[in-house]
Coordinates of C-alpha atoms and ligand atoms in Angstrom, one line a residue:
M1 CA 0.0 0.0 0.0
S2 CA 1.4 3.4 -0.9
K3 CA 1.9 5.8 2.0
P4 CA 1.3 9.6 2.0
L5 CA 4.9 10.5 2.5
D6 CA 6.4 7.9 0.2
G7 CA 9.3 9.5 -1.8
I8 CA 10.2 12.1 0.9
K9 CA 13.8 11.5 2.0
I10 CA 14.7 12.9 5.4
I11 CA 18.2 13.3 6.9
D12 CA 17.5 12.7 10.5
F13 CA 20.2 14.4 12.5
T14 CA 18.2 14.3 15.7
H15 CA 18.9 12.9 19.1
V16 CA 17.4 12.3 22.5
Q17 CA 13.6 13.0 22.3
A18 CA 12.4 16.3 20.7
G19 CA 13.8 15.7 17.2
P20 CA 13.4 11.9 17.1
A21 CA 9.7 12.2 18.0
C22 CA 9.2 14.4 15.0
T23 CA 11.0 12.2 12.5
Q24 CA 9.5 9.0 13.8
L25 CA 6.0 10.5 13.1
L26 CA 7.0 11.3 9.5
A27 CA 8.6 7.8 9.1
W28 CA 5.3 6.2 10.2
Y29 CA 3.5 8.0 7.4
G30 CA 5.9 6.8 4.8
A31 CA 9.0 9.1 4.7
D32 CA 12.4 7.5 4.3
V33 CA 14.0 8.7 7.5
I34 CA 17.8 8.1 7.6
K35 CA 19.1 8.6 11.1
V36 CA 22.6 9.9 11.0
E37 CA 24.6 8.9 14.0
R38 CA 28.2 9.2 15.2
P39 CA 30.1 5.9 14.5
G40 CA 30.7 3.9 17.6
A41 CA 28.3 5.9 19.9
G42 CA 25.1 6.8 18.1
D43 CA 22.2 8.6 19.8
V44 CA 23.0 8.9 23.5
T45 CA 19.6 7.3 24.3
R46 CA 20.7 3.9 22.9
S47 CA 22.6 3.4 26.1
Q48 CA 20.6 5.5 28.6
L49 CA 18.6 3.7 31.3
R50 CA 19.3 0.3 29.8
D51 CA 17.1 -2.6 31.0
I52 CA 19.0 -5.2 29.0
P53 CA 22.8 -5.1 29.0
D54 CA 24.3 -4.2 25.6
A55 CA 20.9 -3.9 23.9
D56 CA 19.4 -0.6 22.7
A57 CA 17.6 1.0 25.6
L58 CA 13.8 1.5 25.4
Y59 CA 14.3 5.2 25.4
F60 CA 15.8 4.8 21.9
T61 CA 13.5 2.1 20.6
Q62 CA 10.4 4.1 21.5
L63 CA 11.5 7.2 19.5
N64 CA 13.2 5.7 16.5
S65 CA 10.9 3.1 14.9
N66 CA 10.5 2.9 11.1
K67 CA 13.9 4.6 10.5
R68 CA 17.2 3.5 8.9
S69 CA 20.5 4.1 10.7
L70 CA 23.6 5.5 8.9
T71 CA 26.7 6.0 10.9
L72 CA 28.7 9.1 9.7
D73 CA 31.4 11.2 11.2
T74 CA 30.5 14.6 9.8
K75 CA 33.7 16.1 11.2
T76 CA 35.9 14.2 8.8
K77 CA 36.5 15.3 5.2
Q78 CA 35.0 12.1 3.7
G79 CA 32.1 12.3 6.1
K80 CA 31.3 15.8 5.0
E81 CA 31.3 14.7 1.4
V82 CA 28.8 11.9 2.2
L83 CA 26.6 14.5 3.9
E84 CA 26.8 16.8 0.9
K85 CA 25.8 14.0 -1.4
L86 CA 22.9 13.1 0.9
I87 CA 21.7 16.8 1.1
R88 CA 21.7 17.0 -2.7
Q89 CA 19.4 13.9 -2.8
S90 CA 17.1 14.6 0.1
D91 CA 14.0 16.7 0.8
V92 CA 14.4 17.5 4.5
L93 CA 17.1 17.8 7.1
V94 CA 15.9 17.7 10.7
E95 CA 18.3 18.5 13.6
N96 CA 18.1 19.3 17.3
F97 CA 21.8 19.9 18.1
G98 CA 22.9 22.5 20.6
P99 CA 22.8 26.0 19.2
G100 CA 25.3 26.6 16.4
A101 CA 26.4 23.0 16.1
L102 CA 25.3 22.6 12.5
D103 CA 27.1 25.8 11.5
R104 CA 30.2 24.7 13.3
M105 CA 30.1 21.4 11.3
G106 CA 30.3 23.6 8.2
F107 CA 26.6 23.2 7.1
T108 CA 25.2 26.7 7.3
W109 CA 21.8 27.4 5.9
D110 CA 23.4 29.3 3.0
Y111 CA 25.6 26.3 2.2
I112 CA 22.8 23.8 2.4
R113 CA 20.7 26.0 0.2
E114 CA 23.5 26.2 -2.3
L115 CA 23.7 22.4 -2.4
N116 CA 20.0 21.9 -2.7
P117 CA 17.6 24.9 -3.2
G118 CA 14.6 22.7 -2.5
M119 CA 15.9 21.6 0.9
I120 CA 13.9 22.1 4.1
V121 CA 16.0 22.5 7.2
A122 CA 14.0 21.9 10.3
S123 CA 15.4 22.6 13.8
V124 CA 14.5 22.3 17.4
K125 CA 16.3 24.6 19.9
G126 CA 15.5 25.5 23.5
F127 CA 14.8 29.1 22.7
S128 CA 14.1 30.9 19.5
D129 CA 16.6 32.8 17.4
G130 CA 17.4 36.2 18.8
H131 CA 16.0 35.3 22.2
H132 CA 18.2 36.4 25.1
Y133 CA 18.7 32.8 26.0
E134 CA 19.3 31.6 22.4
D135 CA 22.7 30.1 23.3
L136 CA 21.3 27.8 26.0
K137 CA 21.2 24.0 25.7
V138 CA 17.8 22.8 26.9
Y139 CA 16.2 19.6 28.2
E140 CA 12.5 18.8 28.8
N141 CA 12.0 20.3 32.3
V142 CA 14.0 23.4 31.5
A143 CA 11.5 24.1 28.7
Q144 CA 8.5 23.4 31.0
C145 CA 9.8 26.0 33.4
A146 CA 10.6 28.6 30.7
G147 CA 7.3 28.0 29.0
G148 CA 4.9 28.8 31.9
A149 CA 3.9 25.1 32.5
A150 CA 5.7 24.7 35.8
S151 CA 4.6 27.9 37.4
T152 CA 1.0 27.0 36.8
T153 CA 1.1 23.2 37.6
G154 CA 0.9 21.6 41.0
F155 CA -0.8 22.5 44.3
W156 CA -0.9 26.1 45.7
D157 CA 1.1 25.2 48.8
G158 CA 3.8 23.3 46.8
P159 CA 6.6 24.4 44.5
P160 CA 6.4 24.9 40.7
T161 CA 5.9 21.3 39.3
V162 CA 6.8 19.7 36.0
S163 CA 4.4 17.4 34.1
A164 CA 5.2 13.8 33.2
A165 CA 4.0 14.6 29.7
A166 CA 6.8 15.6 27.4
L167 CA 5.6 19.1 26.8
G168 CA 9.1 20.3 26.0
D169 CA 10.3 17.4 24.0
S170 CA 7.8 15.3 22.1
N171 CA 5.4 18.3 21.9
T172 CA 8.0 20.4 20.2
G173 CA 8.7 17.5 17.8
M174 CA 5.0 17.4 16.9
H175 CA 5.0 21.2 16.2
L176 CA 8.1 20.7 14.1
A177 CA 6.4 18.0 12.1
I178 CA 3.5 20.4 11.3
G179 CA 6.1 23.0 10.2
I180 CA 7.9 20.5 7.9
L181 CA 4.6 19.3 6.3
T182 CA 3.7 23.0 5.8
A183 CA 7.0 23.7 4.2
L184 CA 6.7 20.7 1.9
M185 CA 3.3 22.0 0.7
H186 CA 4.9 25.3 0.1
R187 CA 7.7 23.7 -1.9
T188 CA 5.2 21.9 -4.0
K189 CA 3.8 25.3 -5.1
T190 CA 7.1 27.2 -5.4
G191 CA 9.9 24.7 -5.7
K192 CA 11.7 26.5 -2.9
G193 CA 12.9 25.0 0.4
Q194 CA 13.1 26.9 3.6
K195 CA 14.2 26.9 7.2
V196 CA 11.6 25.8 9.8
A197 CA 12.3 26.3 13.5
V198 CA 10.5 25.5 16.7
S199 CA 11.8 26.4 20.1
M200 CA 10.9 24.2 23.1
Q201 CA 9.9 27.3 25.1
D202 CA 7.5 28.4 22.3
A203 CA 5.9 25.0 21.9
V204 CA 5.2 24.8 25.7
I205 CA 3.8 28.4 25.6
N206 CA 1.5 27.3 22.8
L207 CA 0.1 24.6 25.1
C208 CA -0.2 27.0 28.0
R209 CA -2.2 29.7 26.2
V210 CA -5.2 29.3 28.5
K211 CA -3.0 30.2 31.4
L212 CA -2.1 33.4 29.6
R213 CA -5.9 33.9 29.2
D214 CA -6.1 33.5 33.0
Q215 CA -3.3 36.1 33.5
L216 CA -5.2 38.6 31.5
R217 CA -8.4 37.9 33.4
L218 CA -6.6 38.1 36.7
D219 CA -5.1 41.5 35.7
R220 CA -8.6 42.8 34.9
V221 CA -10.7 41.4 37.7
G222 CA -8.3 40.3 40.4
Y223 CA -9.6 36.7 40.8
L224 CA -10.2 33.5 38.8
E225 CA -13.6 32.0 39.7
E226 CA -12.8 28.4 38.5
Y227 CA -9.7 28.1 40.7
P228 CA -9.9 26.4 44.1
Q229 CA -8.6 29.7 45.6
Y230 CA -12.0 31.3 44.8
P231 CA -13.9 32.5 46.7
H232 CA -12.3 31.5 50.0
G233 CA -8.6 32.0 49.3
E234 CA -6.2 34.7 48.2
F235 CA -5.0 35.7 44.7
T236 CA -1.7 37.6 44.1
D237 CA -1.0 39.3 40.7
V238 CA 0.1 36.0 39.0
V239 CA -1.8 33.0 37.9
P240 CA -1.6 30.5 40.8
R241 CA -1.2 26.8 40.7
G242 CA -4.7 25.3 40.6
G243 CA -4.2 21.7 41.7
N244 CA -6.5 19.4 39.7
A245 CA -9.0 22.1 38.8
G246 CA -10.5 22.0 35.3
G247 CA -8.9 24.6 33.1
G248 CA -12.0 25.9 31.4
G249 CA -15.5 26.7 32.5
Q250 CA -16.2 23.2 33.8
P251 CA -15.2 22.6 37.4
G252 CA -13.6 19.2 37.9
W253 CA -11.4 17.4 40.4
V254 CA -9.7 14.1 41.0
L255 CA -11.9 12.1 43.3
K256 CA -11.2 9.1 45.5
C257 CA -12.8 5.7 44.7
K258 CA -13.0 2.4 46.6
G259 CA -9.5 1.2 47.4
W260 CA -7.7 4.6 47.3
E261 CA -6.1 3.9 50.7
T262 CA -3.8 1.2 49.1
D263 CA -4.0 1.9 45.3
P264 CA -2.4 5.2 44.3
N265 CA -4.6 5.3 41.2
A266 CA -8.0 4.4 42.6
Y267 CA -9.4 7.8 41.5
I268 CA -11.6 9.2 38.7
Y269 CA -11.6 12.6 37.2
F270 CA -15.1 14.1 37.6
T271 CA -16.3 17.1 35.6
I272 CA -19.3 19.1 36.6
Q273 CA -20.3 20.3 33.1
G274 CA -22.9 23.0 33.3
H275 CA -25.6 21.3 31.3
A276 CA -24.9 17.9 32.9
W277 CA -26.1 19.1 36.3
A278 CA -29.4 17.4 36.2
P279 CA -27.9 14.0 35.1
I280 CA -25.2 14.4 37.8
C281 CA -27.9 14.9 40.5
K282 CA -29.8 11.8 39.1
A283 CA -26.7 9.7 39.1
L284 CA -25.9 10.7 42.7
G285 CA -29.5 10.2 43.9
R286 CA -29.7 14.0 44.7
E287 CA -32.7 14.9 42.6
E288 CA -33.6 17.7 45.1
W289 CA -30.5 19.7 43.9
I290 CA -31.8 19.9 40.3
D291 CA -34.0 22.9 40.8
D292 CA -32.6 24.2 44.0
P293 CA -31.4 27.8 43.4
A294 CA -28.6 27.1 45.9
Y295 CA -27.2 24.5 43.5
N296 CA -28.7 24.8 40.0
T297 CA -26.3 27.3 38.4
P298 CA -22.5 27.2 38.1
R299 CA -22.2 30.4 40.1
A300 CA -24.4 29.1 42.9
R301 CA -22.3 26.0 43.2
Q302 CA -19.0 27.8 43.1
D303 CA -18.6 28.5 46.8
K304 CA -19.5 25.0 47.8
I305 CA -17.8 23.1 45.0
F306 CA -15.5 21.2 47.4
D307 CA -18.5 20.2 49.5
I308 CA -20.1 18.8 46.4
F309 CA -17.0 16.9 45.5
A310 CA -16.9 15.5 49.1
I311 CA -20.5 14.3 48.6
I312 CA -19.5 12.6 45.3
E313 CA -16.6 10.9 47.0
T314 CA -19.0 9.5 49.6
W315 CA -21.0 8.1 46.7
L316 CA -17.8 6.7 45.1
S317 CA -16.6 5.1 48.3
D318 CA -18.1 1.7 47.6
K319 CA -17.3 1.7 43.8
T320 CA -14.1 1.0 42.0
K321 CA -13.0 3.6 39.4
Y322 CA -14.2 1.4 36.6
E323 CA -17.6 0.7 38.2
A324 CA -18.1 4.4 38.9
V325 CA -17.3 5.4 35.3
D326 CA -19.6 2.7 34.0
I327 CA -22.5 4.2 36.0
L328 CA -21.6 7.8 35.1
R329 CA -21.2 7.3 31.4
K330 CA -24.8 6.2 31.2
F331 CA -25.7 9.7 32.4
D332 CA -23.4 11.3 29.8
I333 CA -21.1 12.8 32.5
P334 CA -17.6 13.6 31.3
C335 CA -15.3 11.5 33.5
A336 CA -12.5 8.8 33.3
P337 CA -10.6 6.5 35.5
V338 CA -7.1 7.6 36.5
L339 CA -5.0 5.0 34.6
S340 CA -1.6 3.7 35.6
M341 CA 1.0 3.1 32.9
K342 CA 0.6 -0.6 33.6
E343 CA -3.1 -0.4 32.9
I344 CA -2.4 1.5 29.7
A345 CA 0.1 -1.1 28.5
E346 CA -2.4 -3.8 29.1
C347 CA -5.6 -2.0 27.8
P348 CA -7.3 -4.1 25.1
S349 CA -8.9 -1.0 23.5
L350 CA -5.5 0.7 23.1
R351 CA -4.0 -2.5 21.6
K352 CA -6.9 -2.8 19.2
S353 CA -6.6 0.8 18.0
G354 CA -2.9 0.5 17.4
T355 CA -2.0 3.1 20.0
I356 CA -0.1 0.5 22.0
V357 CA 1.8 -1.8 19.7
E358 CA 4.3 -4.7 20.1
V359 CA 7.1 -4.6 17.6
E360 CA 10.0 -6.9 16.7
H361 CA 13.6 -5.8 17.5
K362 CA 16.7 -7.6 16.5
Q363 CA 18.3 -7.4 20.0
R364 CA 15.3 -7.3 22.2
G365 CA 12.8 -9.7 20.8
T366 CA 9.7 -7.7 21.0
Y367 CA 9.1 -4.4 22.7
L368 CA 6.0 -2.4 23.5
T369 CA 5.7 1.1 22.2
V370 CA 3.2 3.9 21.5
G371 CA 2.0 3.8 17.9
S372 CA 0.5 6.6 15.8
P373 CA -2.0 8.7 17.8
V374 CA -3.4 9.9 14.4
K375 CA -5.7 7.5 12.7
F376 CA -6.4 7.6 8.9
S377 CA -9.2 6.0 6.9
D378 CA -6.7 5.3 4.0
L379 CA -3.5 4.4 5.9
K380 CA -2.9 1.6 8.3
V381 CA 0.3 2.7 10.2
E382 CA 2.7 -0.2 10.6
V383 CA 5.3 0.4 13.3
T384 CA 8.6 -1.4 12.7
G385 CA 11.4 -1.9 15.2
S386 CA 14.1 0.8 15.6
P387 CA 17.4 0.2 13.6
L388 CA 20.6 -1.0 15.2
L389 CA 23.5 1.5 15.1
G390 CA 24.7 1.7 11.5
E391 CA 22.4 -1.1 10.4
H392 CA 21.8 0.6 7.0
T393 CA 25.1 2.4 6.5
D394 CA 26.2 0.4 3.4
E395 CA 22.7 0.2 2.0
V396 CA 22.3 4.0 2.2
L397 CA 25.8 4.7 0.8
A398 CA 25.1 2.4 -2.2
Q399 CA 21.8 4.1 -2.8
I400 CA 23.4 7.6 -3.0
G401 CA 26.0 6.3 -5.5
Y402 CA 29.0 4.9 -3.6
S403 CA 30.6 1.8 -5.1
K404 CA 31.6 -1.2 -2.9
E405 CA 35.3 -0.1 -3.1
Q406 CA 34.4 3.5 -2.0
I407 CA 32.3 2.2 0.8
A408 CA 35.2 0.1 2.0
E409 CA 37.4 3.2 1.9
L410 CA 34.9 5.2 4.0
H411 CA 35.0 2.4 6.6
A412 CA 38.8 2.3 6.6
A413 CA 38.9 6.0 7.1
K414 CA 36.5 5.7 10.0
A415 CA 34.2 8.2 8.3
V416 CA 31.2 5.9 8.6
Ligands
CAO1 N1 29.5 13.4 13.5 C1 30.3 14.3 14.1 N2 29.9 15.1 15.1 C2 28.7 15.0 15.5 C3 27.7 14.1 14.9 C4 28.2 13.3 13.9 N3 27.4 12.4 13.3 N4 26.6 14.3 15.5 C5 26.7 15.2 16.4 N5 28.0 15.7 16.4 C6 28.6 16.8 17.2 C7 28.0 18.1 17.0 O1 28.5 18.7 15.8 C8 28.4 18.8 18.3 O2 29.7 19.3 18.1 P1 30.3 20.7 18.6 O3 29.6 21.1 19.8 O4 31.7 20.5 18.7 O5 30.0 21.7 17.5 C9 28.4 17.7 19.3 O6 28.3 16.5 18.6 C10 27.3 17.7 20.4 O7 26.2 18.4 20.0 P2 25.1 18.9 21.1 O8 25.4 20.2 21.6 O9 23.8 18.8 20.4 O10 25.1 17.8 22.3 P3 25.0 17.9 23.9 O11 25.0 16.4 24.3 O12 26.1 18.7 24.4 O13 23.6 18.6 24.2 C11 21.2 18.9 24.1 C12 22.4 17.9 24.1 C13 20.0 18.1 23.9 C14 21.2 19.6 25.4 C15 21.5 19.9 22.9 O14 21.6 19.1 21.7 C16 20.4 20.9 22.7 O15 20.2 21.8 23.5 N6 19.6 20.7 21.7 C17 18.5 21.6 21.3 C18 17.4 21.5 22.2 C19 16.8 20.1 22.2 O16 16.5 19.5 21.3 N7 16.7 19.6 23.5 C20 15.9 18.4 23.7 C21 16.6 17.2 23.8 S1 15.4 16.0 24.2 O17 15.3 16.1 25.8

């Protein structure tokens, strides 16, 4: 079956998470992604947090499926020549080196453009070009702090808190993938390549835009009615941490279910959606609240929202999180069990949809990974195992025009 990105060749100069997440996505959808790695070492994640001695670590396998691996020392003369040849024959180069590394390697934007005017060069950096922190190297949590996520996450009496979700890394990679696809569309119309850049700070800010909304509201009115601090607590002049409060106009909270004393995830998230008030009252057996003016509008409920949550927790105390959701879903109430990673790994629905997949790997046997979260009617995404270091070096070199003898010379010169 042909795939949407068949024929798009990508030089994947990425490492760790932000860049690899982007190129993996494009590889799933058919692009030929050639991961370029330093001979002998490769992407640092191959050896980070190993669970099997000498086998590629899960950190690497989960972010590099469907790719080919070419080892290349781009700091040698011969290595540079190989990269030049690759650039002439490719569509996209993706990189997330520290600031300036590609230029120091000799591959400035002007030079790449000279080699291939149609080339799209896509970069992830911690901060955008011209930012006063543009020279900083950045990892996930640094970006979450610089992007407003940490100052607004956590509980009001605790410190700024980072999320387990990779808002700085994979999220930036997803933004970059959108940028690359946009630039490819533009190239189809104009024949011209371009530079595409996403900073991790900007990608986090983009996901935190409702917190900026809150800052503007706070500046104007001095309080935020959907936050737990309202109406009984204090507001300063900055958006506070709101615990597990819902971010929009629907109050919600994480509520204890049967077994919470011993199971750290025996909870559901419960949302009091405005127009679901009557069904909520019916589900809880509190029909008298439906028309009671002390309860029947969001504003009336606001100052007793935690009393209402406490009553719901009493109702939940003899129900598991799954039993509770099975009752509440019949009343159309937005809610979900709090799932552990173990439950996610074992969930039959996620296996069936291809969101959790088991793939073959030459060293590991099989491994579990997250498949494409995007589903298509005309594409079944097949996830294949990540490549071993340099597994496709000779194959890629032959495809770009090197003879057997020339390939042997490149090996002898330790350029590949
Ligand atoms: N051949 C020869 N040299 C190579 C090479 C190859 N195939 N691949 C990489 N290198 C070199 C680079 O040219 C660079 O050399 P110089 O610094 O001498 O110019 C060097 O390897 C290391 O590059 P780096 O700065 O990217 O690596 P680091 O481990 O010091 O930093 C990181 C890692 C992630 C902090 C940094 O790359 C960075 O800030 N990237 C941008 C932001 C980002 O993507 N962060 C998210 C990572 S996911 O958590």
